Amino acid sequence: MDEFLNGYLIPFLWIVGKILLFVIPVALTMAFLTLAERRVIGAMQLRKGPNVVGPFGLLQPFADAVKLMFKETVVPTGSSPVVFFLAPMVTFALSLLAWAVIPVSAGWYISNLNVGILYLFAISSLGVYGIVMAGWASNSRYAFLGAMRSAAQMVSYEVSIGFVMISVLLTAGSLNLTKIVEAQTGMWYFLPHFPMFILFFISVLAETNRHPFDLPEAESELVAGFMTEYSSMSFALFFLGEYINMIVMSALVTTLFLGGWLGPQDMLPGLGFLNVVLGWVPGIVWFALKIAFCLFVFIWVRATLPRYRYDQLMRLGWKVFLPLSGIWLVLTAGFLVYSGKLAK
Amino acid sequence: MIVASLAFYLFSLMAVVGALNVIFQRNPVHSVLWLIFTFFNAAALFVLLGAEFVAMILVVVYVGAVAVLFLFVVMMLDINIIMIREGFLKYLPVGALIGVILLVELAVVFGGWTMAPQAEALRVLPTNPDQLTNTEALGRVMYTDYAYVFQAAGLVLLVAMIGAIVLTMRRRPGVRKQKISEQVNRDAKDTVVMVQVESGKGLS
């Protein structure tokens, strides 16, 4: 009994507690991200955005959630009901699964996987299933077209994302996310890998189906793409999944290129007393700030750029990004070997 | 240890259930979804073995790429289930014959199966977690010990890739494509003509 308690029950409860400590802040961030998106785009378009519910519109996300909960659930005729409801669950679950390996501060993670970056890559490559299943099960042409576009788009951009990840992990010499962040001490990878940082961010936009690559749900041509037939909570799960995916991808960019939880005092030594003060700020604050910056760029891009055409999207992925990231990988490997900096 | 064995039986059972569903589902798309489920359980079994790298690669390659293409193709196909049922009796003897042959072969193989005496020692060596991580162990085997064989395998894949491209590439006349270099290199001088038109005459 004692062995059961100490060997299984307490570790189990500890893991559940850690998961809650991740999931609740992520869900709250997602809620306020929707508000921030509408407010920021409003400001960029010289309007106010939602500002009525609560102070500065802060309660707007909760009002939206309540509204969605009381809507009617519609199942289209001729659809496949099990797959139809499985699809939003898959999207939502996958967006949360990624948080299992992301270190938000030194030693703050759920699991310190040795193959953490591969795990993240695997989870992000599964994201296409939720969309394809939704498109097929909806028994609707708009939804199906959206799903087909999405499948082609996500498979294309994954390849260059993979190459960029390999360049980074060659430089760091580990697949472990904690070790990748530690390897960036003094030199965050967005400086030596600057072209890949930009390329990676653009690929991430395509991978999360965000503007200007939001072809799967292009509302002016496909109504709402794969989400056309969804309503109420099944729609809400897609919505949650999509926004949490944005946060996950921002966390990935932060971890791979922006030095994770390391503060600016790490990059700029010689500031004297200011460095000491900055050193007191906990790592998670820097991590959150960097994520917030990435999310702001997500929204900024949405307010600025028009949507890509489908053939342009494919051309960019296969004919521009794939060769560039491949060449950069070879250059990185060559440089590391000849300068003797290859991690043993 | 109990939890590990329970997990093993759970994942193996789920893998078998998933594999059975792949062949017994009437709807081909559901079959592919069950296949994905089976892949996941196989990956979980690799994790239980301590082969985390292989598990992740299994998910990335098979679930993330191969099964997506399967799903893509199966969704596009218009498979008529009644037509398939009609041929069932016709092909039953051939199918049964192949099944019996496979069963006999498997019986012969597993009947005479003996474990090599040093098998246990060999199994432990390559991924000893105290000395090497998974990734390093695999990397040493592939890129140091068997580098040439690995390169040869890569060449075989390259040939397959070139073959696929050659077989599917065709030039159709009359297809208009966007050429970005041409668009960028266009100049106002080449494309715009300023004309003074006298009133009442128009351009000839």
Coordinates of C-alpha atoms in Angstrom, one line a residue:
Chain A
M1 CA 0.0 0.0 0.0
D2 CA 2.8 2.3 1.0
E3 CA 4.7 1.5 -2.2
F4 CA 1.5 2.1 -4.2
L5 CA 1.1 5.5 -2.5
N6 CA 4.7 6.7 -2.9
G7 CA 5.5 4.9 -6.2
Y8 CA 2.4 5.7 -8.2
L9 CA -0.3 7.8 -6.6
I10 CA 1.8 10.8 -5.5
P11 CA 3.8 11.0 -8.8
F12 CA 0.5 10.7 -10.7
L13 CA -1.1 13.6 -8.7
W14 CA 2.1 15.6 -9.1
I15 CA 2.0 15.2 -12.9
V16 CA -1.7 16.1 -13.0
G17 CA -0.9 19.3 -10.9
K18 CA 1.9 20.2 -13.3
I19 CA -0.4 19.7 -16.3
L20 CA -3.0 22.0 -14.8
L21 CA -0.3 24.6 -14.1
F22 CA 0.4 24.6 -17.8
V23 CA -3.1 24.2 -19.2
I24 CA -4.9 26.9 -17.2
P25 CA -2.4 29.8 -18.1
V26 CA -2.4 28.6 -21.8
A27 CA -6.2 28.6 -21.9
L28 CA -6.3 32.1 -20.3
T29 CA -3.6 33.3 -22.7
M30 CA -5.7 32.0 -25.6
A31 CA -8.8 33.8 -24.3
F32 CA -7.0 37.1 -24.1
L33 CA -5.2 36.5 -27.4
T34 CA -8.6 36.6 -29.2
L35 CA -9.3 39.9 -27.5
A36 CA -5.8 41.3 -28.2
E37 CA -6.1 40.3 -31.8
R38 CA -9.4 42.2 -32.3
R39 CA -8.1 45.2 -30.3
V40 CA -4.8 45.4 -32.1
I41 CA -6.3 45.0 -35.6
G42 CA -8.9 47.6 -34.5
A43 CA -6.1 50.0 -33.6
M44 CA -4.3 49.3 -36.8
Q45 CA -7.4 50.0 -38.8
L46 CA -8.2 53.2 -36.8
R47 CA -11.2 51.7 -35.0
K48 CA -11.8 50.8 -31.4
G49 CA -12.5 47.1 -31.4
P50 CA -14.5 45.4 -28.6
N51 CA -14.3 47.7 -25.6
V52 CA -17.8 47.4 -24.0
V53 CA -17.9 44.1 -22.0
G54 CA -15.9 44.8 -18.9
P55 CA -13.0 47.4 -18.5
F56 CA -11.2 47.7 -21.9
G57 CA -13.4 44.9 -23.1
L58 CA -11.5 42.4 -20.9
L59 CA -14.5 40.2 -20.4
Q60 CA -15.3 39.9 -24.1
P61 CA -13.7 36.4 -24.5
F62 CA -15.9 35.0 -21.7
A63 CA -19.0 36.6 -23.2
D64 CA -18.0 34.9 -26.5
A65 CA -17.5 31.6 -24.8
V66 CA -20.9 31.7 -23.1
K67 CA -22.5 32.7 -26.4
L68 CA -20.9 29.7 -28.2
M69 CA -22.0 27.3 -25.5
F70 CA -25.7 28.2 -25.9
K71 CA -25.7 27.8 -29.7
E72 CA -27.3 24.8 -31.4
T73 CA -25.1 21.9 -32.4
V74 CA -25.8 21.1 -36.0
V75 CA -24.8 17.8 -37.7
P76 CA -25.1 18.0 -41.5
T77 CA -27.1 15.3 -43.3
G78 CA -25.0 12.6 -44.9
S79 CA -22.0 13.4 -42.7
S80 CA -20.1 10.8 -40.7
P81 CA -21.0 11.8 -37.1
V82 CA -18.2 10.0 -35.2
V83 CA -15.4 11.5 -37.4
F84 CA -17.3 14.8 -37.5
F85 CA -17.0 15.2 -33.8
L86 CA -13.6 13.5 -33.5
A87 CA -12.0 16.2 -35.7
P88 CA -12.3 19.2 -33.4
M89 CA -11.3 17.1 -30.4
V90 CA -8.2 16.0 -32.3
T91 CA -7.3 19.6 -33.1
F92 CA -7.8 20.8 -29.6
A93 CA -6.0 17.8 -27.9
L94 CA -3.0 18.1 -30.2
S95 CA -2.6 21.8 -29.5
L96 CA -2.4 21.1 -25.7
L97 CA -0.2 18.0 -26.1
A98 CA 2.7 20.1 -27.4
W99 CA 3.1 21.8 -24.0
A100 CA 4.3 18.6 -22.5
V101 CA 7.9 19.3 -23.5
I102 CA 8.2 23.1 -23.7
P103 CA 10.5 24.5 -20.9
V104 CA 9.1 27.8 -19.8
S105 CA 11.9 28.5 -17.4
A106 CA 15.0 26.8 -16.1
G107 CA 13.7 23.4 -15.0
W108 CA 10.0 24.3 -15.5
Y109 CA 8.6 21.6 -17.8
I110 CA 6.3 18.7 -17.6
S111 CA 8.7 16.3 -19.2
N112 CA 12.3 16.7 -20.1
L113 CA 12.3 14.5 -23.2
N114 CA 15.6 13.8 -24.9
V115 CA 13.9 14.0 -28.2
G116 CA 11.8 17.0 -27.3
I117 CA 12.1 18.8 -30.6
L118 CA 11.2 15.6 -32.5
Y119 CA 8.2 15.3 -30.3
L120 CA 7.1 18.8 -31.1
F121 CA 7.7 18.2 -34.8
A122 CA 5.6 15.0 -34.6
I123 CA 2.7 16.8 -32.9
S124 CA 2.7 19.7 -35.3
S125 CA 2.7 17.3 -38.3
L126 CA -0.4 15.7 -36.9
G127 CA -2.3 18.9 -36.9
V128 CA -3.4 18.3 -40.5
Y129 CA -5.6 15.4 -39.4
G130 CA -8.2 17.5 -37.5
I131 CA -8.7 19.6 -40.6
V132 CA -8.8 16.8 -43.1
M133 CA -11.2 14.7 -41.0
A134 CA -13.4 17.8 -40.5
G135 CA -13.4 18.5 -44.3
W136 CA -14.3 14.9 -45.2
A137 CA -16.8 14.2 -42.5
S138 CA -18.8 17.5 -43.1
N139 CA -20.0 16.2 -46.5
S140 CA -19.8 19.7 -47.9
R141 CA -17.9 21.0 -50.9
Y142 CA -16.5 24.1 -49.2
A143 CA -15.3 22.1 -46.3
F144 CA -13.7 19.4 -48.5
L145 CA -11.9 22.0 -50.7
G146 CA -10.6 23.7 -47.6
A147 CA -9.3 20.4 -46.2
M148 CA -7.6 19.5 -49.4
R149 CA -5.8 22.8 -49.5
S150 CA -4.8 22.5 -45.9
A151 CA -3.4 19.0 -46.3
A152 CA -1.2 20.1 -49.3
Q153 CA -0.1 23.3 -47.5
M154 CA 0.8 21.8 -44.2
V155 CA 2.7 18.9 -45.7
S156 CA 4.7 21.3 -47.9
Y157 CA 5.8 23.7 -45.2
E158 CA 6.6 20.9 -42.7
V159 CA 9.6 19.9 -44.9
S160 CA 11.3 23.3 -44.6
I161 CA 10.4 23.6 -40.9
G162 CA 12.2 20.3 -40.5
F163 CA 15.3 21.5 -42.2
V164 CA 15.5 24.7 -40.2
M165 CA 15.0 22.6 -37.0
I166 CA 17.9 20.4 -38.0
S167 CA 20.2 23.5 -38.6
V168 CA 19.3 24.7 -35.1
L169 CA 19.8 21.4 -33.4
L170 CA 23.1 20.8 -35.2
T171 CA 24.3 24.1 -33.7
A172 CA 23.0 23.2 -30.2
G173 CA 24.2 19.6 -30.4
S174 CA 21.0 18.2 -28.8
L175 CA 17.4 17.3 -29.4
N176 CA 16.5 18.3 -25.9
L177 CA 14.7 21.7 -25.7
T178 CA 16.3 22.6 -22.4
K179 CA 19.8 22.0 -23.7
I180 CA 19.0 23.9 -26.9
V181 CA 18.0 27.0 -24.8
E182 CA 21.1 26.5 -22.6
A183 CA 23.3 26.3 -25.7
Q184 CA 22.1 29.8 -26.7
T185 CA 23.6 31.4 -23.7
G186 CA 25.4 34.6 -24.9
M187 CA 24.3 34.1 -28.6
W188 CA 20.7 33.7 -29.3
Y189 CA 20.2 31.7 -32.5
F190 CA 18.2 34.4 -34.3
L191 CA 21.5 36.2 -34.9
P192 CA 23.6 33.5 -36.5
H193 CA 20.6 31.9 -38.2
F194 CA 18.9 35.2 -39.1
P195 CA 17.6 34.2 -42.6
M196 CA 16.3 30.9 -41.2
F197 CA 14.6 32.8 -38.4
I198 CA 12.6 34.7 -40.9
L199 CA 11.9 31.7 -43.1
F200 CA 10.9 29.7 -40.0
F201 CA 8.4 32.3 -38.9
I202 CA 6.8 32.5 -42.4
S203 CA 6.6 28.7 -42.5
V204 CA 5.0 28.8 -39.0
L205 CA 2.4 31.2 -40.4
A206 CA 1.6 28.6 -43.1
E207 CA 1.6 25.7 -40.7
T208 CA -0.9 27.4 -38.4
N209 CA -3.1 28.5 -41.3
R210 CA -2.7 32.1 -40.4
H211 CA -2.8 35.1 -42.7
P212 CA -1.5 35.5 -45.4
F213 CA -1.7 31.7 -45.8
D214 CA -5.2 31.2 -44.5
L215 CA -6.4 29.4 -47.7
P216 CA -8.1 26.5 -45.9
E217 CA -10.6 28.9 -44.4
A218 CA -10.5 31.7 -46.9
E219 CA -13.8 33.3 -46.1
S220 CA -14.2 35.2 -49.4
E221 CA -13.9 32.0 -51.5
L222 CA -14.7 29.1 -49.3
V223 CA -17.2 30.6 -46.8
A224 CA -15.2 29.3 -43.8
G225 CA -13.4 26.3 -45.4
F226 CA -13.2 23.2 -43.3
M227 CA -15.1 24.9 -40.4
T228 CA -18.2 25.7 -42.6
E229 CA -20.5 23.1 -41.1
Y230 CA -19.4 23.5 -37.5
S231 CA -21.3 25.3 -34.8
S232 CA -21.5 25.7 -31.1
M233 CA -18.8 23.9 -29.0
S234 CA -17.4 21.8 -31.9
F235 CA -16.6 25.1 -33.6
A236 CA -15.3 26.5 -30.3
L237 CA -12.8 23.6 -30.0
F238 CA -11.5 24.3 -33.5
F239 CA -11.1 28.0 -32.6
L240 CA -9.4 27.1 -29.3
G241 CA -7.1 24.6 -31.1
E242 CA -6.1 27.1 -33.7
Y243 CA -5.2 29.9 -31.3
I244 CA -3.4 27.6 -28.9
N245 CA -1.4 26.3 -31.9
M246 CA -0.4 29.9 -32.5
I247 CA 0.9 30.1 -28.9
V248 CA 2.7 26.7 -29.2
M249 CA 4.4 27.9 -32.4
S250 CA 5.4 31.2 -30.8
A251 CA 6.8 29.1 -27.9
L252 CA 8.7 27.0 -30.4
V253 CA 10.2 30.1 -32.2
T254 CA 11.1 31.5 -28.8
T255 CA 12.8 28.3 -27.7
L256 CA 14.7 27.7 -31.0
F257 CA 15.7 31.3 -31.9
L258 CA 15.0 33.8 -29.2
G259 CA 16.8 32.2 -26.3
G260 CA 13.8 30.7 -24.4
W261 CA 13.8 32.0 -20.9
L262 CA 17.1 33.8 -21.0
G263 CA 16.8 37.5 -20.3
P264 CA 18.4 40.4 -22.3
Q265 CA 21.1 40.6 -19.7
D266 CA 22.4 37.4 -21.2
M267 CA 23.0 39.0 -24.6
L268 CA 24.2 42.3 -23.3
P269 CA 26.8 41.9 -20.6
G270 CA 28.5 45.0 -19.3
L271 CA 25.4 47.0 -18.3
G272 CA 26.5 46.8 -14.6
F273 CA 23.8 47.4 -12.1
L274 CA 21.0 47.1 -14.6
N275 CA 22.1 43.5 -15.3
V276 CA 21.8 42.6 -11.7
V277 CA 18.2 44.0 -11.6
L278 CA 17.3 42.2 -14.8
G279 CA 18.8 39.0 -13.4
W280 CA 16.2 39.0 -10.6
V281 CA 13.3 38.8 -13.1
P282 CA 12.2 35.2 -13.3
G283 CA 12.8 33.4 -16.6
I284 CA 9.1 32.7 -17.2
V285 CA 8.6 36.5 -17.6
W286 CA 11.1 36.7 -20.4
F287 CA 9.6 33.6 -22.0
A288 CA 6.1 35.1 -21.8
L289 CA 7.3 38.5 -23.2
K290 CA 8.9 36.8 -26.2
I291 CA 5.8 34.7 -26.9
A292 CA 3.7 37.9 -26.7
F293 CA 6.1 39.6 -29.2
C294 CA 5.7 36.6 -31.6
L295 CA 1.9 36.7 -31.2
F296 CA 1.9 40.4 -31.9
V297 CA 3.8 39.8 -35.2
F298 CA 1.2 37.1 -36.0
I299 CA -1.6 39.7 -35.7
W300 CA 0.5 42.5 -37.3
V301 CA 1.0 40.3 -40.4
R302 CA -2.8 39.6 -40.5
A303 CA -3.6 43.3 -40.5
T304 CA -1.0 44.1 -43.2
L305 CA -0.7 41.4 -45.9
P306 CA -3.3 40.2 -48.5
R307 CA -3.9 36.5 -48.9
Y308 CA -1.6 34.4 -51.1
R309 CA -3.0 32.6 -54.1
Y310 CA -2.8 28.8 -53.9
D311 CA -0.2 28.3 -56.6
Q312 CA 2.0 31.1 -55.1
L313 CA 1.8 29.4 -51.8
M314 CA 3.0 26.1 -53.2
R315 CA 5.7 27.8 -55.2
L316 CA 7.0 29.6 -52.2
G317 CA 7.1 26.4 -50.1
W318 CA 8.7 24.0 -52.6
K319 CA 10.8 26.3 -54.9
V320 CA 12.0 29.0 -52.5
F321 CA 11.9 27.8 -48.9
L322 CA 12.9 24.2 -49.4
P323 CA 16.1 24.8 -51.4
L324 CA 17.0 27.8 -49.1
S325 CA 16.7 25.8 -45.9
G326 CA 18.5 22.9 -47.4
I327 CA 21.4 25.0 -48.5
W328 CA 21.5 26.7 -45.1
L329 CA 21.6 23.2 -43.4
V330 CA 24.6 22.2 -45.5
L331 CA 26.3 25.5 -44.8
T332 CA 25.7 25.2 -41.1
A333 CA 27.0 21.7 -41.0
G334 CA 30.1 22.7 -43.1
F335 CA 30.8 25.7 -40.9
L336 CA 30.5 23.8 -37.7
V337 CA 32.8 21.0 -38.9
Y338 CA 35.5 23.2 -40.2
S339 CA 35.5 25.6 -37.3
G340 CA 35.5 22.7 -34.9
K341 CA 32.5 24.0 -33.1
L342 CA 30.4 20.8 -33.7
A343 CA 29.0 19.7 -30.4
K344 CA 30.3 16.3 -29.4
Chain B
M1 CA 7.1 -2.7 -13.3
I2 CA 3.4 -3.6 -13.1
V3 CA 2.5 -0.3 -14.8
A4 CA 5.0 -0.9 -17.6
S5 CA 3.6 -4.4 -18.3
L6 CA 0.0 -3.1 -18.0
A7 CA 0.9 -0.4 -20.5
F8 CA 2.5 -2.9 -22.8
Y9 CA -0.7 -5.1 -22.8
L10 CA -2.9 -2.1 -23.3
F11 CA -1.0 -0.7 -26.3
S12 CA -0.6 -4.2 -27.9
L13 CA -4.3 -4.9 -27.5
M14 CA -5.2 -1.5 -29.0
A15 CA -2.7 -2.1 -31.8
V16 CA -4.4 -5.5 -32.6
V17 CA -7.9 -4.0 -32.3
G18 CA -6.8 -1.1 -34.6
A19 CA -5.3 -3.5 -37.2
L20 CA -8.4 -5.7 -37.2
N21 CA -10.6 -2.6 -37.7
V22 CA -8.4 -1.6 -40.7
I23 CA -9.5 -4.7 -42.6
F24 CA -13.1 -5.0 -41.3
Q25 CA -14.3 -1.4 -41.7
R26 CA -16.6 -1.0 -44.6
N27 CA -15.7 2.7 -45.2
P28 CA -12.1 3.0 -46.6
V29 CA -11.6 6.4 -44.9
H30 CA -12.4 4.8 -41.5
S31 CA -9.9 2.1 -42.4
V32 CA -7.2 4.7 -42.8
L33 CA -8.1 6.4 -39.5
W34 CA -7.8 3.0 -37.8
L35 CA -4.5 2.5 -39.4
I36 CA -3.3 5.8 -37.9
F37 CA -4.5 4.6 -34.6
T38 CA -2.5 1.4 -35.0
F39 CA 0.7 3.4 -35.9
F40 CA 0.2 5.4 -32.7
N41 CA 0.1 2.3 -30.6
A42 CA 3.2 0.9 -32.3
A43 CA 5.0 4.2 -31.5
A44 CA 3.9 3.8 -27.8
L45 CA 5.3 0.3 -27.8
F46 CA 8.7 1.7 -29.0
V47 CA 8.6 4.2 -26.2
L48 CA 8.1 1.4 -23.7
L49 CA 11.2 -0.3 -25.2
G50 CA 13.2 2.8 -24.6
A51 CA 13.5 3.5 -28.3
E52 CA 12.1 7.1 -28.1
F53 CA 13.8 8.3 -31.3
V54 CA 12.4 5.5 -33.4
A55 CA 8.9 6.1 -31.9
M56 CA 9.0 9.8 -32.8
I57 CA 10.3 9.1 -36.3
L58 CA 7.5 6.6 -36.7
V59 CA 4.9 9.2 -35.8
V60 CA 6.6 11.9 -38.0
V61 CA 7.1 9.7 -41.1
Y62 CA 4.2 7.3 -41.1
V63 CA 1.5 9.2 -39.3
G64 CA 2.6 12.7 -40.3
A65 CA 3.4 12.1 -44.0
V66 CA 2.6 8.6 -45.4
A67 CA -0.9 8.3 -43.8
V68 CA -1.8 11.8 -44.8
L69 CA -1.1 10.9 -48.4
F70 CA -3.2 7.7 -47.9
L71 CA -6.0 9.7 -46.5
F72 CA -5.7 12.2 -49.4
V73 CA -5.9 9.5 -52.0
V74 CA -8.6 7.4 -50.4
M75 CA -10.8 10.5 -49.9
M76 CA -10.5 11.4 -53.6
L77 CA -11.3 7.9 -54.8
D78 CA -15.0 7.0 -55.3
I79 CA -15.0 3.5 -54.0
N80 CA -18.2 1.6 -54.5
I81 CA -18.6 -0.9 -51.7
I82 CA -21.2 -3.0 -53.5
M83 CA -19.0 -3.5 -56.5
I84 CA -16.3 -4.8 -54.2
R85 CA -18.8 -7.2 -52.5
E86 CA -19.7 -8.7 -55.9
G87 CA -16.2 -9.9 -56.5
F88 CA -15.9 -11.5 -53.1
L89 CA -17.0 -15.1 -54.0
K90 CA -15.0 -15.0 -57.2
Y91 CA -11.7 -14.2 -55.5
L92 CA -12.3 -16.3 -52.4
P93 CA -10.5 -19.4 -53.6
V94 CA -7.3 -17.5 -54.6
G95 CA -7.4 -15.4 -51.4
A96 CA -7.8 -18.5 -49.3
L97 CA -5.0 -20.3 -51.1
I98 CA -2.6 -17.3 -50.4
G99 CA -3.8 -17.2 -46.8
V100 CA -3.0 -20.9 -46.3
I101 CA 0.4 -20.6 -47.9
L102 CA 1.3 -17.7 -45.7
L103 CA 0.0 -19.6 -42.6
V104 CA 2.2 -22.6 -43.5
E105 CA 5.2 -20.4 -44.0
L106 CA 4.7 -18.6 -40.7
A107 CA 4.3 -22.0 -38.9
V108 CA 7.5 -23.3 -40.5
V109 CA 9.4 -20.1 -39.5
F110 CA 8.1 -19.9 -35.9
G111 CA 8.2 -23.7 -35.4
G112 CA 11.9 -23.8 -35.9
W113 CA 12.7 -20.5 -34.1
T114 CA 15.5 -20.6 -31.7
M115 CA 17.0 -17.5 -30.0
A116 CA 20.7 -17.0 -30.6
P117 CA 22.6 -17.5 -27.4
Q118 CA 24.1 -14.0 -27.5
A119 CA 20.9 -12.3 -28.6
E120 CA 20.1 -10.9 -25.1
A121 CA 23.6 -9.3 -24.9
L122 CA 23.2 -7.9 -28.5
R123 CA 19.8 -6.4 -27.6
V124 CA 21.2 -4.5 -24.7
L125 CA 24.2 -3.0 -26.4
P126 CA 23.3 -0.4 -28.9
T127 CA 20.9 1.7 -26.8
N128 CA 22.5 1.5 -23.4
P129 CA 20.9 4.6 -21.8
D130 CA 23.8 5.0 -19.3
Q131 CA 26.4 5.6 -22.0
L132 CA 24.6 6.9 -25.0
T133 CA 21.3 8.5 -25.8
N134 CA 19.1 7.0 -28.4
T135 CA 19.9 9.6 -31.0
E136 CA 23.7 9.2 -30.6
A137 CA 23.5 5.4 -30.7
L138 CA 21.5 5.4 -33.9
G139 CA 23.8 8.1 -35.4
R140 CA 26.9 6.1 -34.7
V141 CA 25.5 3.0 -36.3
M142 CA 24.2 4.8 -39.4
Y143 CA 26.8 7.5 -40.0
T144 CA 30.0 6.0 -38.6
D145 CA 29.8 2.2 -38.8
Y146 CA 27.6 1.8 -41.9
A147 CA 28.1 5.2 -43.6
Y148 CA 28.6 3.7 -47.1
V149 CA 25.5 1.4 -46.9
F150 CA 23.5 4.3 -45.7
Q151 CA 24.7 6.5 -48.6
A152 CA 23.8 3.6 -51.0
A153 CA 20.3 3.4 -49.5
G154 CA 20.0 7.2 -50.1
L155 CA 21.0 6.7 -53.7
V156 CA 18.4 4.1 -54.2
L157 CA 15.8 6.5 -52.9
L158 CA 17.1 9.3 -55.1
V159 CA 16.7 7.0 -58.2
A160 CA 13.2 6.2 -57.1
M161 CA 12.4 9.9 -56.8
I162 CA 13.9 10.8 -60.2
G163 CA 11.9 7.9 -61.7
A164 CA 8.6 9.2 -60.2
I165 CA 9.3 12.7 -61.5
V166 CA 10.2 11.5 -65.0
L167 CA 7.1 9.3 -65.2
T168 CA 4.7 12.0 -64.1
M169 CA 6.3 15.0 -65.9
R170 CA 4.7 16.0 -69.1
R171 CA 4.7 19.2 -71.0
R172 CA 1.2 20.2 -72.1
P173 CA 1.0 22.9 -74.8
G174 CA -1.2 25.9 -74.2
V175 CA -0.8 26.0 -70.4
R176 CA -0.4 29.6 -69.2
K177 CA 1.8 29.9 -66.2
Q178 CA 2.9 32.8 -64.1
K179 CA 6.6 33.6 -64.7
I180 CA 7.6 35.9 -61.8
S181 CA 11.0 36.8 -63.4
E182 CA 9.3 38.1 -66.5
Q183 CA 6.8 40.1 -64.4
V184 CA 9.6 41.6 -62.3
N185 CA 11.7 42.4 -65.4
R186 CA 8.9 44.2 -67.2
D187 CA 9.6 47.8 -67.9
A188 CA 7.2 50.7 -68.6
K189 CA 9.0 51.3 -71.9
D190 CA 8.2 47.9 -73.3
T191 CA 4.6 47.8 -72.3
V192 CA 3.1 51.3 -72.3
V193 CA 2.7 53.3 -75.5
M194 CA 1.7 56.9 -75.3
V195 CA -0.5 57.9 -78.2
Q196 CA -2.0 61.3 -79.1
V197 CA -5.4 60.6 -80.5
E198 CA -7.0 63.1 -82.7
S199 CA -10.7 63.6 -81.9
G200 CA -13.1 61.8 -84.2
K201 CA -10.4 59.5 -85.7
G202 CA -9.5 56.9 -83.0
L203 CA -6.7 54.4 -83.3
S204 CA -6.5 52.6 -86.7

